[in-house]
Amino acid sequence: MRVVFPFSAIVGQTDMKLALLLAAVDRTLGGVMVFGDRGSGKTTAVRGLAALLPALPVIAGCRFNCEPDAPSEACAGVCHHTGVGQSPAPVVDLPLGATEDRVVGALDLERALTLGEKAFEPGLLARANRGFLYIDEVNLLEDHLVDLLLDVAQSGENVVEREGLSVRHPARFVLVGSGNPEEGELRPQLLDRFGLSVEVRTPETLADRVEVVKRRDAFDRDPAGFAKAWKNKDAAVRRKVAAAQTALSDIAVPDAMLEAGSRLCMAVGADGLRGELTLLRASRALAALEGRAAVTEGDLRRIAPMALRHRLRRGPLDEQASTTRIERAMDELLAA
């Protein structure tokens, strides 16, 4: 099994790590978009996240990661169930060059040619069900795949109608994307589907840069040994995420916090109502992650920039950065 760089060993990048953990606690957040410089640890953080996710109860042998008490109709003739067990939460990469058949699934050519049967071969969306779908350089993804992802992300279901096949299966996943804005813009329709957006930068202090190089060099020389040295810290984060998932439904959200979130969205001109919903869900997940019983104003302040910066309308003469606008609005509204 491939050894990945431990999540806990990543130096700095506090916002990125927090956003990923919040998405792991509450998968209804809508995913995470990570913008930033090349070589700043975006992909490393996403791959390290997989090791922190609690195992899922699954139907053994199911190729759609179905829940044990709700198997998909698509399983018939495709999966060979052998009981109920547990499996790591899937983190699936969607390559930029992937074909549509590879993403959504297609006719199983081997069975068609050898047995003369029409059978479905599940794609990447089936593998990502109940897990994470990761797209590196998502801003370079082809338009037809973007349209496909928008449909599935909205419905939570993948529908395949081709080659005489008619298949429908669940595809509920957390979408995680990374990209460098200098290499191309992300379509607004897809950007809006991400619940949180964070910006990462190359470390600016000498101490941080040296520590990054030391840890990466140690990992490259002995991946297994380095991962073992950080095993306990990763395990502690995993327990924290599992506890937060359990406590999430009991976290109280006072009406005053809901009103503050709506006032903030109105003040900064956030498009639609997804901003309010994301503020609510992410603040609740943060309270659960930190072991508190209710959402506070401090939660809103920490969450607002990553929940709203990608939802703001910006005029051609507006030189003020989105994050700065949000922070000023918070200072004015929450201090009142």
GROMACS .gro file of C-alpha atoms in nm:
model
  336
    1MET     CA    1   0.000   0.000   0.000
    2ARG     CA    2   0.135   0.341  -0.098
    3VAL     CA    3   0.262   0.552   0.192
    4VAL     CA    4   0.142   0.914   0.182
    5PHE     CA    5   0.286   1.215   0.359
    6PRO     CA    6   0.114   1.244   0.702
    7PHE     CA    7  -0.150   1.516   0.729
    8SER     CA    8  -0.025   1.621   1.072
    9ALA     CA    9   0.328   1.675   0.939
   10ILE     CA   10   0.226   1.952   0.698
   11VAL     CA   11   0.385   2.279   0.807
   12GLY     CA   12   0.154   2.579   0.835
   13GLN     CA   13  -0.135   2.610   0.583
   14THR     CA   14  -0.379   2.638   0.873
   15ASP     CA   15  -0.681   2.745   0.667
   16MET     CA   16  -0.640   2.465   0.414
   17LYS     CA   17  -0.610   2.196   0.679
   18LEU     CA   18  -0.905   2.334   0.874
   19ALA     CA   19  -1.128   2.346   0.564
   20LEU     CA   20  -1.048   1.984   0.479
   21LEU     CA   21  -1.120   1.870   0.834
   22LEU     CA   22  -1.453   2.057   0.837
   23ALA     CA   23  -1.550   1.887   0.511
   24ALA     CA   24  -1.465   1.552   0.669
   25VAL     CA   25  -1.683   1.629   0.973
   26ASP     CA   26  -1.985   1.749   0.771
   27ARG     CA   27  -1.995   1.618   0.415
   28THR     CA   28  -2.296   1.834   0.330
   29LEU     CA   29  -2.068   2.139   0.322
   30GLY     CA   30  -2.020   2.100  -0.051
   31GLY     CA   31  -1.647   2.039  -0.066
   32VAL     CA   32  -1.331   2.249  -0.066
   33MET     CA   33  -1.157   2.450  -0.336
   34VAL     CA   34  -0.788   2.519  -0.272
   35PHE     CA   35  -0.623   2.795  -0.475
   36GLY     CA   36  -0.255   2.865  -0.444
   37ASP     CA   37   0.103   2.859  -0.560
   38ARG     CA   38   0.254   2.552  -0.718
   39GLY     CA   39   0.440   2.335  -0.468
   40SER     CA   40   0.260   2.473  -0.163
   41GLY     CA   41   0.125   2.137  -0.038
   42LYS     CA   42  -0.226   2.134  -0.186
   43THR     CA   43  -0.216   1.781  -0.324
   44THR     CA   44  -0.015   1.654  -0.027
   45ALA     CA   45  -0.283   1.771   0.216
   46VAL     CA   46  -0.568   1.609   0.023
   47ARG     CA   47  -0.389   1.275  -0.005
   48GLY     CA   48  -0.299   1.288   0.364
   49LEU     CA   49  -0.663   1.347   0.451
   50ALA     CA   50  -0.755   0.994   0.344
   51ALA     CA   51  -0.564   0.842   0.635
   52LEU     CA   52  -0.764   1.054   0.884
   53LEU     CA   53  -1.112   0.947   0.775
   54PRO     CA   54  -1.297   0.695   0.995
   55ALA     CA   55  -1.379   0.365   0.825
   56LEU     CA   56  -1.721   0.326   0.663
   57PRO     CA   57  -1.960   0.033   0.704
   58VAL     CA   58  -1.993  -0.121   0.357
   59ILE     CA   59  -2.134  -0.420   0.175
   60ALA     CA   60  -1.833  -0.637   0.108
   61GLY     CA   61  -1.782  -0.680  -0.265
   62CYS     CA   62  -1.995  -0.377  -0.357
   63ARG     CA   63  -1.838  -0.167  -0.632
   64PHE     CA   64  -2.061   0.132  -0.557
   65ASN     CA   65  -1.971   0.170  -0.186
   66CYS     CA   66  -2.337   0.126  -0.097
   67GLU     CA   67  -2.459   0.155   0.261
   68PRO     CA   68  -2.532  -0.189   0.410
   69ASP     CA   69  -2.899  -0.107   0.473
   70ALA     CA   70  -2.955   0.064   0.135
   71PRO     CA   71  -2.796  -0.127  -0.153
   72SER     CA   72  -2.829   0.025  -0.498
   73GLU     CA   73  -3.033  -0.138  -0.770
   74ALA     CA   74  -2.725  -0.108  -0.990
   75CYS     CA   75  -2.553  -0.371  -0.776
   76ALA     CA   76  -2.758  -0.649  -0.933
   77GLY     CA   77  -2.546  -0.830  -1.189
   78VAL     CA   78  -2.240  -0.615  -1.115
   79CYS     CA   79  -2.140  -0.678  -0.753
   80HIS     CA   80  -2.083  -1.005  -0.573
   81HIS     CA   81  -2.180  -0.935  -0.214
   82THR     CA   82  -2.001  -1.137   0.052
   83GLY     CA   83  -2.139  -0.984   0.371
   84VAL     CA   84  -2.096  -0.660   0.562
   85GLY     CA   85  -1.767  -0.509   0.668
   86GLN     CA   86  -1.571  -0.186   0.700
   87SER     CA   87  -1.361  -0.003   0.447
   88PRO     CA   88  -1.152   0.316   0.445
   89ALA     CA   89  -1.343   0.615   0.310
   90PRO     CA   90  -1.252   0.641  -0.059
   91VAL     CA   91  -1.046   0.932  -0.189
   92VAL     CA   92  -1.057   0.908  -0.567
   93ASP     CA   93  -0.844   1.110  -0.812
   94LEU     CA   94  -1.010   1.238  -1.128
   95PRO     CA   95  -0.732   1.291  -1.385
   96LEU     CA   96  -0.766   1.585  -1.624
   97GLY     CA   97  -0.736   1.352  -1.921
   98ALA     CA   98  -1.005   1.109  -1.804
   99THR     CA   99  -1.267   1.014  -2.061
  100GLU     CA  100  -1.637   1.046  -1.989
  101ASP     CA  101  -1.673   0.666  -1.989
  102ARG     CA  102  -1.401   0.639  -1.726
  103VAL     CA  103  -1.577   0.895  -1.508
  104VAL     CA  104  -1.941   0.784  -1.528
  105GLY     CA  105  -1.895   0.417  -1.621
  106ALA     CA  106  -1.972   0.227  -1.940
  107LEU     CA  107  -2.043  -0.109  -2.099
  108ASP     CA  108  -1.823  -0.390  -1.968
  109LEU     CA  109  -1.657  -0.481  -2.297
  110GLU     CA  110  -1.493  -0.799  -2.165
  111ARG     CA  111  -1.826  -0.951  -2.061
  112ALA     CA  112  -1.992  -0.827  -2.376
  113LEU     CA  113  -1.732  -0.989  -2.601
  114THR     CA  114  -1.675  -1.313  -2.410
  115LEU     CA  115  -2.023  -1.384  -2.272
  116GLY     CA  116  -2.244  -1.175  -2.496
  117GLU     CA  117  -2.392  -1.000  -2.191
  118LYS     CA  118  -2.466  -0.633  -2.145
  119ALA     CA  119  -2.318  -0.539  -1.809
  120PHE     CA  120  -2.216  -0.210  -1.649
  121GLU     CA  121  -1.856  -0.130  -1.559
  122PRO     CA  122  -1.865   0.131  -1.276
  123GLY     CA  123  -1.657   0.446  -1.317
  124LEU     CA  124  -1.480   0.689  -1.088
  125LEU     CA  125  -1.807   0.839  -0.961
  126ALA     CA  126  -1.914   0.498  -0.830
  127ARG     CA  127  -1.580   0.452  -0.653
  128ALA     CA  128  -1.609   0.799  -0.495
  129ASN     CA  129  -1.957   0.739  -0.351
  130ARG     CA  130  -1.963   0.822   0.024
  131GLY     CA  131  -1.607   0.951  -0.003
  132PHE     CA  132  -1.402   1.227  -0.165
  133LEU     CA  133  -1.348   1.306  -0.532
  134TYR     CA  134  -1.025   1.499  -0.584
  135ILE     CA  135  -0.945   1.700  -0.897
  136ASP     CA  136  -0.599   1.854  -0.922
  137GLU     CA  137  -0.581   2.159  -1.150
  138VAL     CA  138  -0.963   2.160  -1.160
  139ASN     CA  139  -0.960   2.494  -1.345
  140LEU     CA  140  -0.817   2.307  -1.648
  141LEU     CA  141  -1.091   2.041  -1.651
  142GLU     CA  142  -1.273   2.007  -1.985
  143ASP     CA  143  -1.613   2.175  -2.005
  144HIS     CA  144  -1.812   1.858  -2.074
  145LEU     CA  145  -1.675   1.697  -1.757
  146VAL     CA  146  -1.754   2.013  -1.561
  147ASP     CA  147  -2.116   1.994  -1.681
  148LEU     CA  148  -2.132   1.629  -1.585
  149LEU     CA  149  -1.996   1.695  -1.236
  150LEU     CA  150  -2.243   1.980  -1.183
  151ASP     CA  151  -2.535   1.749  -1.260
  152VAL     CA  152  -2.413   1.470  -1.033
  153ALA     CA  153  -2.311   1.703  -0.749
  154GLN     CA  154  -2.659   1.854  -0.749
  155SER     CA  155  -2.856   1.529  -0.764
  156GLY     CA  156  -2.626   1.296  -0.572
  157GLU     CA  157  -2.695   1.036  -0.839
  158ASN     CA  158  -2.518   0.921  -1.154
  159VAL     CA  159  -2.742   0.829  -1.448
  160VAL     CA  160  -2.593   0.643  -1.745
  161GLU     CA  161  -2.793   0.592  -2.063
  162ARG     CA  162  -2.576   0.448  -2.341
  163GLU     CA  163  -2.500   0.134  -2.545
  164GLY     CA  164  -2.839  -0.007  -2.448
  165LEU     CA  165  -2.762   0.037  -2.076
  166SER     CA  166  -2.980   0.223  -1.832
  167VAL     CA  167  -2.808   0.250  -1.494
  168ARG     CA  168  -2.874   0.473  -1.197
  169HIS     CA  169  -2.658   0.462  -0.884
  170PRO     CA  170  -2.580   0.689  -0.585
  171ALA     CA  171  -2.282   0.922  -0.624
  172ARG     CA  172  -2.267   1.135  -0.310
  173PHE     CA  173  -1.916   1.260  -0.261
  174VAL     CA  174  -1.726   1.555  -0.124
  175LEU     CA  175  -1.568   1.744  -0.412
  176VAL     CA  176  -1.216   1.869  -0.346
  177GLY     CA  177  -1.035   2.072  -0.610
  178SER     CA  178  -0.702   2.245  -0.629
  179GLY     CA  179  -0.559   2.486  -0.882
  180ASN     CA  180  -0.338   2.781  -0.961
  181PRO     CA  181  -0.543   3.088  -1.069
  182GLU     CA  182  -0.259   3.195  -1.298
  183GLU     CA  183  -0.327   2.891  -1.518
  184GLY     CA  184  -0.692   2.966  -1.588
  185GLU     CA  185  -1.022   3.068  -1.429
  186LEU     CA  186  -1.269   2.820  -1.284
  187ARG     CA  187  -1.620   2.832  -1.426
  188PRO     CA  188  -1.849   3.020  -1.182
  189GLN     CA  189  -2.111   2.743  -1.190
  190LEU     CA  190  -1.858   2.489  -1.062
  191LEU     CA  191  -1.688   2.728  -0.818
  192ASP     CA  192  -2.025   2.795  -0.654
  193ARG     CA  193  -2.063   2.422  -0.583
  194PHE     CA  194  -1.763   2.428  -0.349
  195GLY     CA  195  -1.870   2.506   0.004
  196LEU     CA  196  -1.535   2.645   0.118
  197SER     CA  197  -1.257   2.818  -0.071
  198VAL     CA  198  -0.911   2.871   0.073
  199GLU     CA  199  -0.595   3.035  -0.054
  200VAL     CA  200  -0.251   2.896   0.020
  201ARG     CA  201   0.083   3.063  -0.025
  202THR     CA  202   0.445   2.953  -0.019
  203PRO     CA  203   0.578   2.988   0.340
  204GLU     CA  204   0.733   3.329   0.388
  205THR     CA  205   0.940   3.277   0.702
  206LEU     CA  206   1.284   3.117   0.694
  207ALA     CA  207   1.202   2.877   0.979
  208ASP     CA  208   0.893   2.742   0.804
  209ARG     CA  209   1.068   2.696   0.471
  210VAL     CA  210   1.355   2.508   0.635
  211GLU     CA  211   1.113   2.287   0.831
  212VAL     CA  212   0.917   2.202   0.514
  213VAL     CA  213   1.236   2.097   0.336
  214LYS     CA  214   1.358   1.890   0.634
  215ARG     CA  215   1.030   1.700   0.668
  216ARG     CA  216   0.991   1.638   0.298
  217ASP     CA  217   1.349   1.515   0.268
  218ALA     CA  218   1.301   1.283   0.566
  219PHE     CA  219   0.984   1.142   0.411
  220ASP     CA  220   1.146   1.086   0.071
  221ARG     CA  221   1.438   0.900   0.228
  222ASP     CA  222   1.223   0.676   0.449
  223PRO     CA  223   0.847   0.706   0.384
  224ALA     CA  224   0.745   0.423   0.616
  225GLY     CA  225   0.964   0.541   0.902
  226PHE     CA  226   0.848   0.901   0.869
  227ALA     CA  227   0.482   0.797   0.860
  228LYS     CA  228   0.535   0.581   1.169
  229ALA     CA  229   0.686   0.877   1.358
  230TRP     CA  230   0.371   1.080   1.290
  231LYS     CA  231   0.128   0.793   1.335
  232ASN     CA  232   0.013   0.893   1.684
  233LYS     CA  233  -0.055   1.254   1.587
  234ASP     CA  234  -0.256   1.146   1.283
  235ALA     CA  235  -0.447   0.901   1.501
  236ALA     CA  236  -0.534   1.181   1.745
  237VAL     CA  237  -0.675   1.391   1.458
  238ARG     CA  238  -0.872   1.090   1.333
  239ARG     CA  239  -1.030   1.043   1.676
  240LYS     CA  240  -1.113   1.414   1.687
  241VAL     CA  241  -1.288   1.396   1.348
  242ALA     CA  242  -1.484   1.085   1.450
  243ALA     CA  243  -1.596   1.249   1.776
  244ALA     CA  244  -1.702   1.563   1.589
  245GLN     CA  245  -1.908   1.359   1.342
  246THR     CA  246  -2.091   1.198   1.632
  247ALA     CA  247  -2.151   1.528   1.814
  248LEU     CA  248  -2.248   1.731   1.505
  249SER     CA  249  -2.625   1.685   1.530
  250ASP     CA  250  -2.628   1.807   1.891
  251ILE     CA  251  -2.448   2.138   1.830
  252ALA     CA  252  -2.676   2.434   1.900
  253VAL     CA  253  -2.690   2.729   1.659
  254PRO     CA  254  -2.844   3.035   1.834
  255ASP     CA  255  -3.078   3.252   1.627
  256ALA     CA  256  -2.844   3.544   1.691
  257MET     CA  257  -2.568   3.361   1.502
  258LEU     CA  258  -2.801   3.284   1.211
  259GLU     CA  259  -2.900   3.649   1.192
  260ALA     CA  260  -2.537   3.760   1.209
  261GLY     CA  261  -2.449   3.527   0.924
  262SER     CA  262  -2.734   3.655   0.705
  263ARG     CA  263  -2.647   4.018   0.781
  264LEU     CA  264  -2.288   3.951   0.683
  265CYS     CA  265  -2.388   3.788   0.353
  266MET     CA  266  -2.614   4.082   0.274
  267ALA     CA  267  -2.344   4.334   0.362
  268VAL     CA  268  -2.082   4.182   0.131
  269GLY     CA  269  -2.329   4.106  -0.150
  270ALA     CA  270  -2.288   3.728  -0.154
  271ASP     CA  271  -2.472   3.562  -0.445
  272GLY     CA  272  -2.760   3.331  -0.353
  273LEU     CA  273  -2.825   3.166  -0.019
  274ARG     CA  274  -2.551   2.903  -0.028
  275GLY     CA  275  -2.333   3.144   0.168
  276GLU     CA  276  -2.567   3.140   0.468
  277LEU     CA  277  -2.606   2.762   0.453
  278THR     CA  278  -2.232   2.710   0.433
  279LEU     CA  279  -2.169   2.951   0.723
  280LEU     CA  280  -2.421   2.758   0.932
  281ARG     CA  281  -2.287   2.413   0.852
  282ALA     CA  282  -1.917   2.502   0.868
  283SER     CA  283  -1.953   2.693   1.197
  284ARG     CA  284  -2.139   2.399   1.348
  285ALA     CA  285  -1.870   2.159   1.225
  286LEU     CA  286  -1.600   2.383   1.375
  287ALA     CA  287  -1.775   2.388   1.713
  288ALA     CA  288  -1.804   2.007   1.703
  289LEU     CA  289  -1.438   1.968   1.602
  290GLU     CA  290  -1.329   2.184   1.897
  291GLY     CA  291  -1.560   2.011   2.144
  292ARG     CA  292  -1.801   2.298   2.210
  293ALA     CA  293  -2.179   2.268   2.249
  294ALA     CA  294  -2.286   2.576   2.053
  295VAL     CA  295  -2.176   2.801   1.768
  296THR     CA  296  -2.020   3.132   1.873
  297GLU     CA  297  -1.934   3.462   1.706
  298GLY     CA  298  -1.573   3.347   1.697
  299ASP     CA  299  -1.675   3.055   1.475
  300LEU     CA  300  -1.838   3.291   1.227
  301ARG     CA  301  -1.528   3.509   1.215
  302ARG     CA  302  -1.303   3.213   1.139
  303ILE     CA  303  -1.535   3.057   0.881
  304ALA     CA  304  -1.666   3.363   0.693
  305PRO     CA  305  -1.365   3.429   0.464
  306MET     CA  306  -1.344   3.070   0.338
  307ALA     CA  307  -1.724   3.038   0.306
  308LEU     CA  308  -1.787   3.366   0.123
  309ARG     CA  309  -1.480   3.488  -0.067
  310HIS     CA  310  -1.569   3.292  -0.382
  311ARG     CA  311  -1.934   3.405  -0.377
  312LEU     CA  312  -1.883   3.782  -0.399
  313ARG     CA  313  -1.969   3.991  -0.701
  314ARG     CA  314  -1.675   4.208  -0.798
  315GLY     CA  315  -1.700   4.516  -1.017
  316PRO     CA  316  -1.432   4.615  -1.271
  317LEU     CA  317  -1.328   4.910  -1.052
  318ASP     CA  318  -1.329   4.716  -0.725
  319GLU     CA  319  -0.966   4.678  -0.621
  320GLN     CA  320  -1.039   4.553  -0.273
  321ALA     CA  321  -0.965   4.182  -0.217
  322SER     CA  322  -1.261   3.961  -0.126
  323THR     CA  323  -1.109   3.856   0.206
  324THR     CA  324  -1.051   4.219   0.305
  325ARG     CA  325  -1.412   4.309   0.225
  326ILE     CA  326  -1.539   4.023   0.441
  327GLU     CA  327  -1.313   4.108   0.733
  328ARG     CA  328  -1.417   4.475   0.729
  329ALA     CA  329  -1.785   4.379   0.713
  330MET     CA  330  -1.739   4.146   1.011
  331ASP     CA  331  -1.568   4.418   1.212
  332GLU     CA  332  -1.857   4.654   1.144
  333LEU     CA  333  -2.148   4.414   1.193
  334LEU     CA  334  -2.029   4.182   1.468
  335ALA     CA  335  -1.895   4.467   1.678
  336ALA     CA  336  -2.230   4.644   1.670
   0.00000   0.00000   0.00000
